[in-house]
PDB file of C-alpha atoms and ligand atoms in Angstrom:
ATOM      1  CA  MET A 258       0.000   0.000   0.000  1.00  0.00           C
ATOM      2  CA  LEU A 259       2.743   2.429   0.992  1.00  0.00           C
ATOM      3  CA  ALA A 260       6.457   2.155   0.359  1.00  0.00           C
ATOM      4  CA  ALA A 261       8.961   4.737   1.496  1.00  0.00           C
ATOM      5  CA  THR A 262      12.474   4.376   0.160  1.00  0.00           C
ATOM      6  CA  GLY A 263      15.550   6.320   1.125  1.00  0.00           C
ATOM      7  CA  LEU A 264      13.538   8.721   3.224  1.00  0.00           C
ATOM      8  CA  SER A 265      15.766  11.353   4.801  1.00  0.00           C
ATOM      9  CA  ALA A 266      14.692  14.379   6.798  1.00  0.00           C
ATOM     10  CA  ARG A 267      16.385  17.296   8.421  1.00  0.00           C
ATOM     11  CA  TYR A 268      15.683  20.274  10.636  1.00  0.00           C
ATOM     12  CA  GLY A 269      18.226  22.890   9.596  1.00  0.00           C
ATOM     13  CA  HIS A 270      21.533  21.080   9.939  1.00  0.00           C
ATOM     14  CA  ILE A 271      20.102  18.326  12.175  1.00  0.00           C
ATOM     15  CA  HIS A 272      19.592  15.098  10.232  1.00  0.00           C
ATOM     16  CA  ALA A 273      16.680  13.313  11.872  1.00  0.00           C
ATOM     17  CA  LEU A 274      16.197  10.499   9.315  1.00  0.00           C
ATOM     18  CA  HIS A 275      18.907   8.790   7.311  1.00  0.00           C
ATOM     19  CA  GLY A 276      17.605   6.861   4.320  1.00  0.00           C
ATOM     20  CA  VAL A 277      14.691   5.012   5.920  1.00  0.00           C
ATOM     21  CA  ASP A 278      12.898   2.268   3.987  1.00  0.00           C
ATOM     22  CA  ILE A 279       9.511   1.095   5.206  1.00  0.00           C
ATOM     23  CA  ARG A 280       6.490  -0.507   3.638  1.00  0.00           C
ATOM     24  CA  ILE A 281       2.926  -1.005   4.799  1.00  0.00           C
ATOM     25  CA  GLY A 282       0.713  -3.613   3.215  1.00  0.00           C
ATOM     26  CA  GLU A 283      -3.003  -3.114   2.509  1.00  0.00           C
ATOM     27  CA  GLY A 284      -4.889  -3.518   5.774  1.00  0.00           C
ATOM     28  CA  GLU A 285      -1.739  -4.014   7.781  1.00  0.00           C
ATOM     29  CA  LEU A 286      -1.015  -2.621  11.258  1.00  0.00           C
ATOM     30  CA  VAL A 287       2.672  -1.832  11.508  1.00  0.00           C
ATOM     31  CA  ALA A 288       4.343  -0.549  14.648  1.00  0.00           C
ATOM     32  CA  VAL A 289       7.352   1.747  14.735  1.00  0.00           C
ATOM     33  CA  LEU A 290       9.195   1.583  18.034  1.00  0.00           C
ATOM     34  CA  GLY A 291      12.169   3.554  19.189  1.00  0.00           C
ATOM     35  CA  PRO A 292      13.527   5.637  22.044  1.00  0.00           C
ATOM     36  CA  ASN A 293      13.101   9.412  22.464  1.00  0.00           C
ATOM     37  CA  GLY A 294      14.585  11.340  19.587  1.00  0.00           C
ATOM     38  CA  ALA A 295      14.857   8.280  17.318  1.00  0.00           C
ATOM     39  CA  GLY A 296      12.966  10.088  14.572  1.00  0.00           C
ATOM     40  CA  LYS A 297       9.558   8.420  14.933  1.00  0.00           C
ATOM     41  CA  SER A 298       7.526  11.619  14.685  1.00  0.00           C
ATOM     42  CA  THR A 299       9.774  12.888  11.919  1.00  0.00           C
ATOM     43  CA  LEU A 300       9.115   9.698   9.957  1.00  0.00           C
ATOM     44  CA  LEU A 301       5.350  10.202  10.131  1.00  0.00           C
ATOM     45  CA  ARG A 302       5.734  13.883   9.282  1.00  0.00           C
ATOM     46  CA  ALA A 303       7.991  13.029   6.364  1.00  0.00           C
ATOM     47  CA  ILE A 304       5.410  10.594   4.960  1.00  0.00           C
ATOM     48  CA  MET A 305       2.879  13.432   5.092  1.00  0.00           C
ATOM     49  CA  GLY A 306       5.330  15.854   3.498  1.00  0.00           C
ATOM     50  CA  LEU A 307       5.435  17.989   6.636  1.00  0.00           C
ATOM     51  CA  SER A 308       9.176  18.074   7.265  1.00  0.00           C
ATOM     52  CA  ALA A 309      11.967  18.982   4.860  1.00  0.00           C
ATOM     53  CA  ASN A 310      12.719  15.585   3.382  1.00  0.00           C
ATOM     54  CA  SER A 311      13.949  13.642   0.405  1.00  0.00           C
ATOM     55  CA  GLY A 312      13.471  10.115  -0.837  1.00  0.00           C
ATOM     56  CA  GLU A 313      10.449   8.510  -2.429  1.00  0.00           C
ATOM     57  CA  VAL A 314       7.070   7.646  -0.971  1.00  0.00           C
ATOM     58  CA  ARG A 315       4.692   5.632  -3.095  1.00  0.00           C
ATOM     59  CA  PHE A 316       1.066   5.095  -2.161  1.00  0.00           C
ATOM     60  CA  ARG A 317      -0.883   2.493  -4.125  1.00  0.00           C
ATOM     61  CA  GLY A 318       1.621   2.864  -6.931  1.00  0.00           C
ATOM     62  CA  ASP A 319       1.692   6.674  -7.180  1.00  0.00           C
ATOM     63  CA  VAL A 320       4.603   8.805  -6.038  1.00  0.00           C
ATOM     64  CA  LEU A 321       3.408  11.214  -3.331  1.00  0.00           C
ATOM     65  CA  PRO A 322       4.524  14.845  -3.395  1.00  0.00           C
ATOM     66  CA  ARG A 323       7.222  15.564  -0.806  1.00  0.00           C
ATOM     67  CA  SER A 324       6.039  18.950   0.426  1.00  0.00           C
ATOM     68  CA  ASP A 325       2.285  19.070  -0.024  1.00  0.00           C
ATOM     69  CA  ALA A 326       0.559  17.599   3.025  1.00  0.00           C
ATOM     70  CA  VAL A 327      -2.878  18.589   1.739  1.00  0.00           C
ATOM     71  CA  ALA A 328      -2.327  16.517  -1.390  1.00  0.00           C
ATOM     72  CA  VAL A 329      -1.087  13.580   0.686  1.00  0.00           C
ATOM     73  CA  ALA A 330      -4.105  13.841   3.004  1.00  0.00           C
ATOM     74  CA  SER A 331      -6.450  13.952   0.030  1.00  0.00           C
ATOM     75  CA  ARG A 332      -5.185  10.474  -0.920  1.00  0.00           C
ATOM     76  CA  GLY A 333      -6.558   9.196   2.403  1.00  0.00           C
ATOM     77  CA  ILE A 334      -3.427   9.311   4.554  1.00  0.00           C
ATOM     78  CA  VAL A 335      -4.304  10.905   7.884  1.00  0.00           C
ATOM     79  CA  LEU A 336      -1.904  11.799  10.685  1.00  0.00           C
ATOM     80  CA  VAL A 337      -2.880  12.023  14.344  1.00  0.00           C
ATOM     81  CA  PRO A 338       0.129  13.982  15.571  1.00  0.00           C
ATOM     82  CA  GLU A 339       1.942  13.878  18.866  1.00  0.00           C
ATOM     83  CA  GLY A 340       0.035  16.287  21.122  1.00  0.00           C
ATOM     84  CA  ARG A 341      -3.118  15.509  19.102  1.00  0.00           C
ATOM     85  CA  GLY A 342      -3.459  18.871  17.330  1.00  0.00           C
ATOM     86  CA  LEU A 343      -7.003  19.571  18.477  1.00  0.00           C
ATOM     87  CA  PHE A 344      -8.561  23.020  18.327  1.00  0.00           C
ATOM     88  CA  ALA A 345      -8.803  23.504  22.084  1.00  0.00           C
ATOM     89  CA  PRO A 346     -11.401  26.302  22.355  1.00  0.00           C
ATOM     90  CA  MET A 347     -13.680  24.665  19.806  1.00  0.00           C
ATOM     91  CA  SER A 348     -16.324  22.119  20.732  1.00  0.00           C
ATOM     92  CA  VAL A 349     -15.991  18.371  20.323  1.00  0.00           C
ATOM     93  CA  SER A 350     -18.633  18.530  17.625  1.00  0.00           C
ATOM     94  CA  ASP A 351     -16.799  21.257  15.657  1.00  0.00           C
ATOM     95  CA  ASN A 352     -13.486  19.412  15.936  1.00  0.00           C
ATOM     96  CA  LEU A 353     -15.124  16.324  14.464  1.00  0.00           C
ATOM     97  CA  GLU A 354     -16.693  18.367  11.692  1.00  0.00           C
ATOM     98  CA  LEU A 355     -13.290  19.811  10.766  1.00  0.00           C
ATOM     99  CA  GLY A 356     -11.997  16.305  10.181  1.00  0.00           C
ATOM    100  CA  ALA A 357     -14.405  16.046   7.270  1.00  0.00           C
ATOM    101  CA  TYR A 358     -14.078  19.585   5.965  1.00  0.00           C
ATOM    102  CA  ARG A 359     -13.584  18.386   2.393  1.00  0.00           C
ATOM    103  CA  LEU A 360     -16.614  16.125   2.419  1.00  0.00           C
ATOM    104  CA  ARG A 361     -19.657  17.483   0.556  1.00  0.00           C
ATOM    105  CA  ASP A 362     -21.839  14.376   0.876  1.00  0.00           C
ATOM    106  CA  LYS A 363     -24.179  15.040   3.837  1.00  0.00           C
ATOM    107  CA  ALA A 364     -25.320  11.429   4.162  1.00  0.00           C
ATOM    108  CA  GLU A 365     -21.723  10.197   4.262  1.00  0.00           C
ATOM    109  CA  PHE A 366     -20.873  12.875   6.823  1.00  0.00           C
ATOM    110  CA  ALA A 367     -23.715  11.695   9.062  1.00  0.00           C
ATOM    111  CA  ARG A 368     -22.669   8.085   8.606  1.00  0.00           C
ATOM    112  CA  ARG A 369     -19.077   8.782   9.628  1.00  0.00           C
ATOM    113  CA  ARG A 370     -20.157  10.889  12.593  1.00  0.00           C
ATOM    114  CA  ASP A 371     -22.518   8.180  13.854  1.00  0.00           C
ATOM    115  CA  ARG A 372     -19.748   5.640  13.512  1.00  0.00           C
ATOM    116  CA  VAL A 373     -17.283   7.779  15.506  1.00  0.00           C
ATOM    117  CA  LEU A 374     -19.847   8.400  18.240  1.00  0.00           C
ATOM    118  CA  THR A 375     -20.608   4.687  18.405  1.00  0.00           C
ATOM    119  CA  LEU A 376     -16.903   3.863  18.686  1.00  0.00           C
ATOM    120  CA  PHE A 377     -16.414   6.549  21.334  1.00  0.00           C
ATOM    121  CA  PRO A 378     -19.670   7.004  23.283  1.00  0.00           C
ATOM    122  CA  ARG A 379     -17.882   9.393  25.612  1.00  0.00           C
ATOM    123  CA  LEU A 380     -17.596  11.917  22.803  1.00  0.00           C
ATOM    124  CA  LYS A 381     -21.334  11.708  22.283  1.00  0.00           C
ATOM    125  CA  GLU A 382     -21.938  12.823  25.866  1.00  0.00           C
ATOM    126  CA  ARG A 383     -19.617  15.808  25.385  1.00  0.00           C
ATOM    127  CA  LEU A 384     -20.408  17.168  21.937  1.00  0.00           C
ATOM    128  CA  GLY A 385     -20.782  20.749  23.182  1.00  0.00           C
ATOM    129  CA  GLN A 386     -17.740  20.714  25.467  1.00  0.00           C
ATOM    130  CA  ALA A 387     -14.567  22.583  24.514  1.00  0.00           C
ATOM    131  CA  ALA A 388     -11.980  20.081  23.278  1.00  0.00           C
ATOM    132  CA  GLY A 389      -9.301  21.609  25.509  1.00  0.00           C
ATOM    133  CA  SER A 390     -11.339  20.967  28.671  1.00  0.00           C
ATOM    134  CA  MET A 391     -11.572  17.215  28.061  1.00  0.00           C
ATOM    135  CA  SER A 392      -9.412  14.669  29.840  1.00  0.00           C
ATOM    136  CA  GLY A 393      -6.292  13.365  28.113  1.00  0.00           C
ATOM    137  CA  GLY A 394      -7.973  10.115  27.169  1.00  0.00           C
ATOM    138  CA  GLU A 395     -11.056  11.865  25.834  1.00  0.00           C
ATOM    139  CA  GLN A 396      -8.852  14.195  23.797  1.00  0.00           C
ATOM    140  CA  GLN A 397      -7.062  11.227  22.258  1.00  0.00           C
ATOM    141  CA  MET A 398     -10.438   9.693  21.394  1.00  0.00           C
ATOM    142  CA  LEU A 399     -11.449  12.987  19.806  1.00  0.00           C
ATOM    143  CA  ALA A 400      -8.211  13.172  17.830  1.00  0.00           C
ATOM    144  CA  LEU A 401      -8.849   9.664  16.543  1.00  0.00           C
ATOM    145  CA  GLY A 402     -12.491  10.466  15.882  1.00  0.00           C
ATOM    146  CA  ARG A 403     -11.540  13.552  13.917  1.00  0.00           C
ATOM    147  CA  ALA A 404      -9.090  11.491  11.857  1.00  0.00           C
ATOM    148  CA  LEU A 405     -11.815   8.921  11.142  1.00  0.00           C
ATOM    149  CA  MET A 406     -14.128  11.697   9.950  1.00  0.00           C
ATOM    150  CA  ALA A 407     -11.684  12.203   7.088  1.00  0.00           C
ATOM    151  CA  GLY A 408     -12.404   8.656   5.882  1.00  0.00           C
ATOM    152  CA  PRO A 409      -8.769   7.493   6.066  1.00  0.00           C
ATOM    153  CA  LYS A 410      -7.304   4.594   4.127  1.00  0.00           C
ATOM    154  CA  LEU A 411      -4.059   4.746   6.097  1.00  0.00           C
ATOM    155  CA  LEU A 412      -3.907   6.144   9.617  1.00  0.00           C
ATOM    156  CA  LEU A 413      -0.611   7.388  11.053  1.00  0.00           C
ATOM    157  CA  LEU A 414      -0.734   7.505  14.856  1.00  0.00           C
ATOM    158  CA  ASP A 415       1.966   9.217  16.876  1.00  0.00           C
ATOM    159  CA  GLU A 416       2.069   7.788  20.416  1.00  0.00           C
ATOM    160  CA  PRO A 417      -1.654   7.615  21.108  1.00  0.00           C
ATOM    161  CA  SER A 418      -0.982   6.235  24.600  1.00  0.00           C
ATOM    162  CA  LEU A 419       1.213   9.156  25.683  1.00  0.00           C
ATOM    163  CA  GLY A 420       0.279  10.360  29.163  1.00  0.00           C
ATOM    164  CA  LEU A 421      -2.803   8.143  29.418  1.00  0.00           C
ATOM    165  CA  ALA A 422      -3.847   5.788  32.180  1.00  0.00           C
ATOM    166  CA  PRO A 423      -3.566   2.082  31.306  1.00  0.00           C
ATOM    167  CA  ARG A 424      -7.326   1.561  31.221  1.00  0.00           C
ATOM    168  CA  VAL A 425      -7.956   4.368  28.714  1.00  0.00           C
ATOM    169  CA  THR A 426      -4.956   3.272  26.671  1.00  0.00           C
ATOM    170  CA  GLY A 427      -6.441  -0.216  26.588  1.00  0.00           C
ATOM    171  CA  GLU A 428      -9.778   1.140  25.331  1.00  0.00           C
ATOM    172  CA  ILE A 429      -8.098   3.114  22.582  1.00  0.00           C
ATOM    173  CA  LEU A 430      -5.917   0.218  21.471  1.00  0.00           C
ATOM    174  CA  GLU A 431      -8.930  -2.069  21.432  1.00  0.00           C
ATOM    175  CA  THR A 432     -10.640   0.361  19.086  1.00  0.00           C
ATOM    176  CA  LEU A 433      -7.548   0.476  16.869  1.00  0.00           C
ATOM    177  CA  GLY A 434      -7.567  -3.319  16.721  1.00  0.00           C
ATOM    178  CA  LEU A 435     -11.215  -3.257  15.688  1.00  0.00           C
ATOM    179  CA  LEU A 436     -10.612  -0.662  12.956  1.00  0.00           C
ATOM    180  CA  ASN A 437      -7.669  -2.679  11.679  1.00  0.00           C
ATOM    181  CA  ARG A 438      -9.709  -5.879  11.562  1.00  0.00           C
ATOM    182  CA  GLU A 439     -12.208  -3.954   9.437  1.00  0.00           C
ATOM    183  CA  GLY A 440      -9.422  -3.299   6.954  1.00  0.00           C
ATOM    184  CA  LEU A 441      -7.944   0.054   7.959  1.00  0.00           C
ATOM    185  CA  ALA A 442      -4.153   0.172   7.548  1.00  0.00           C
ATOM    186  CA  ILE A 443      -2.402   1.746  10.519  1.00  0.00           C
ATOM    187  CA  VAL A 444       1.119   2.862  11.380  1.00  0.00           C
ATOM    188  CA  LEU A 445       1.382   2.947  15.149  1.00  0.00           C
ATOM    189  CA  VAL A 446       4.295   4.835  16.654  1.00  0.00           C
ATOM    190  CA  GLU A 447       4.796   3.892  20.284  1.00  0.00           C
ATOM    191  CA  GLN A 448       7.374   3.949  23.014  1.00  0.00           C
ATOM    192  CA  LYS A 449       5.461   1.411  25.073  1.00  0.00           C
ATOM    193  CA  ALA A 450       6.563  -1.703  23.241  1.00  0.00           C
ATOM    194  CA  PRO A 451       4.215  -4.272  24.830  1.00  0.00           C
ATOM    195  CA  LEU A 452       1.129  -2.332  23.740  1.00  0.00           C
ATOM    196  CA  ALA A 453       2.275  -2.056  20.167  1.00  0.00           C
ATOM    197  CA  LEU A 454       3.445  -5.662  20.000  1.00  0.00           C
ATOM    198  CA  GLU A 455      -0.003  -6.927  20.905  1.00  0.00           C
ATOM    199  CA  LEU A 456      -1.576  -5.319  17.857  1.00  0.00           C
ATOM    200  CA  ALA A 457       1.086  -5.173  15.200  1.00  0.00           C
ATOM    201  CA  ALA A 458       1.639  -7.599  12.355  1.00  0.00           C
ATOM    202  CA  ARG A 459       5.138  -6.247  11.888  1.00  0.00           C
ATOM    203  CA  VAL A 460       7.471  -4.012  13.879  1.00  0.00           C
ATOM    204  CA  TYR A 461      10.180  -1.627  12.791  1.00  0.00           C
ATOM    205  CA  LEU A 462      12.761  -0.497  15.295  1.00  0.00           C
ATOM    206  CA  LEU A 463      14.048   2.992  14.696  1.00  0.00           C
ATOM    207  CA  SER A 464      17.197   4.300  16.340  1.00  0.00           C
ATOM    208  CA  LEU A 465      19.051   7.542  15.602  1.00  0.00           C
ATOM    209  CA  GLY A 466      17.125   8.055  12.385  1.00  0.00           C
ATOM    210  CA  ARG A 467      17.754   4.568  10.988  1.00  0.00           C
ATOM    211  CA  ILE A 468      15.691   1.374  10.853  1.00  0.00           C
ATOM    212  CA  VAL A 469      17.811  -1.035  12.863  1.00  0.00           C
ATOM    213  CA  ALA A 470      15.493  -4.039  12.741  1.00  0.00           C
ATOM    214  CA  GLU A 471      12.290  -5.330  11.222  1.00  0.00           C
ATOM    215  CA  LEU A 472      10.671  -7.922  13.432  1.00  0.00           C
ATOM    216  CA  ASP A 473       7.752 -10.269  13.672  1.00  0.00           C
ATOM    217  CA  PRO A 474       6.146  -9.549  17.061  1.00  0.00           C
ATOM    218  CA  ARG A 475       5.717 -13.279  17.629  1.00  0.00           C
ATOM    219  CA  ASP A 476       9.497 -13.631  17.620  1.00  0.00           C
ATOM    220  CA  ILE A 477       9.884 -11.108  20.419  1.00  0.00           C
ATOM    221  CA  THR A 478       9.477 -13.029  23.620  1.00  0.00           C
ATOM    222  CA  SER A 479      11.121 -10.697  26.081  1.00  0.00           C
ATOM    223  CA  HIS A 480      12.253  -7.157  26.628  1.00  0.00           C
ATOM    224  CA  ASP A 481      15.815  -8.394  26.284  1.00  0.00           C
ATOM    225  CA  ASP A 482      15.110  -9.302  22.659  1.00  0.00           C
ATOM    226  CA  LEU A 483      14.009  -5.751  21.964  1.00  0.00           C
ATOM    227  CA  ALA A 484      16.830  -4.189  23.929  1.00  0.00           C
ATOM    228  CA  ARG A 485      19.370  -6.236  22.000  1.00  0.00           C
ATOM    229  CA  HIS A 486      18.069  -4.757  18.760  1.00  0.00           C
ATOM    230  CA  TYR A 487      17.813  -1.235  20.174  1.00  0.00           C
ATOM    231  CA  PHE A 488      21.405  -1.187  21.224  1.00  0.00           C
ATOM    232  CA  ALA A 489      22.893  -3.416  18.534  1.00  0.00           C
TER     233      ALA A 489
HETATM  234  N1  ATP B 621      11.439  21.186  14.986  1.00  0.00           N
HETATM  235  C1  ATP B 621      12.649  20.661  15.202  1.00  0.00           C
HETATM  236  N2  ATP B 621      13.769  21.406  15.133  1.00  0.00           N
HETATM  237  C2  ATP B 621      14.991  20.872  15.318  1.00  0.00           C
HETATM  238  N3  ATP B 621      15.204  19.568  15.588  1.00  0.00           N
HETATM  239  C3  ATP B 621      14.138  18.777  15.680  1.00  0.00           C
HETATM  240  C4  ATP B 621      12.805  19.274  15.505  1.00  0.00           C
HETATM  241  N4  ATP B 621      11.937  18.246  15.676  1.00  0.00           N
HETATM  242  C5  ATP B 621      12.703  17.161  15.952  1.00  0.00           C
HETATM  243  N5  ATP B 621      14.014  17.478  15.956  1.00  0.00           N
HETATM  244  C6  ATP B 621      15.135  16.549  16.209  1.00  0.00           C
HETATM  245  O1  ATP B 621      15.044  15.459  15.326  1.00  0.00           O
HETATM  246  C7  ATP B 621      15.335  14.233  15.988  1.00  0.00           C
HETATM  247  C8  ATP B 621      14.163  13.284  15.870  1.00  0.00           C
HETATM  248  O2  ATP B 621      13.035  13.832  16.575  1.00  0.00           O
HETATM  249  P1  ATP B 621      11.600  13.148  16.593  1.00  0.00           P
HETATM  250  O3  ATP B 621      10.673  14.104  17.230  1.00  0.00           O
HETATM  251  O4  ATP B 621      11.274  12.654  15.246  1.00  0.00           O
HETATM  252  O5  ATP B 621      11.875  11.899  17.543  1.00  0.00           O
HETATM  253  P2  ATP B 621      10.837  10.889  18.211  1.00  0.00           P
HETATM  254  O6  ATP B 621      11.361   9.514  17.950  1.00  0.00           O
HETATM  255  O7  ATP B 621       9.476  11.195  17.767  1.00  0.00           O
HETATM  256  O8  ATP B 621      11.022  11.206  19.760  1.00  0.00           O
HETATM  257  P3  ATP B 621       9.921  11.155  20.962  1.00  0.00           P
HETATM  258  O9  ATP B 621       9.789   9.714  21.336  1.00  0.00           O
HETATM  259  O10 ATP B 621      10.558  11.939  22.039  1.00  0.00           O
HETATM  260  O11 ATP B 621       8.645  11.747  20.453  1.00  0.00           O
HETATM  261  C9  ATP B 621      15.676  14.618  17.423  1.00  0.00           C
HETATM  262  O12 ATP B 621      17.072  14.679  17.532  1.00  0.00           O
HETATM  263  C10 ATP B 621      15.047  15.970  17.589  1.00  0.00           C
HETATM  264  O13 ATP B 621      15.778  16.760  18.502  1.00  0.00           O
HETATM  265 MG1   MG B 622       7.803  11.761  18.710  1.00  0.00          MG
END
């Protein structure tokens, strides 16, 4: 579905990615793990065309533009960024609506909204509440809900569990598993390896801007396995 080859990215003179190759199959859930500063967020941003980058990204056979995130998003690739990127003073309802700002089909809009509110009943109870006044977990649900309103084909998630209690994290991951089983392709960036390993079909380990290993989660039986690859 997506293949990035030789993806490099920089911030001024800081090289954050050095020739990364990754691929995501149709309907696949792929995890990208790595320590702080490994370049995980930069990788997702580079796929979107949001950071100064070079290399090639192909999506369903077409080369994606490297510096036009709107064009990338219009192909159905949707990023839920670190920090969630919600419009804090705006209501839950308005944030959801913004996710589908390009959609003209009212029936499809209603269908997507119903689906999101079914997946996340807590959002339904808080439609009029300002996004910024919601709890961390609710905000992550809203960020995911807004992304789903865009009708994604490939969802890029940057540390959805960050700062959340285990129970809420569990709920969110369960929902991701459900969406994936329905056919949605997902790239899940996480620092909490066990969470990602439960869901992922394949795992990339990123360290200092390079892919250092590609693993089958079933082959990873202990933290030592992971650590060996991290520090290899
Ligand atoms: N806006 C920026 N300006 C300068 N350097 C940046 C910027 N954003 C990221 N970097 C640098 O690029 C490298 C990769 O950062 P990135 O945010 O992609 O890492 P990460 O794996 O997502 O880390 P974390 O787990 O902490 O979110 C780091 O060395 C970071 O300092
Ligand atoms: Mg990050």
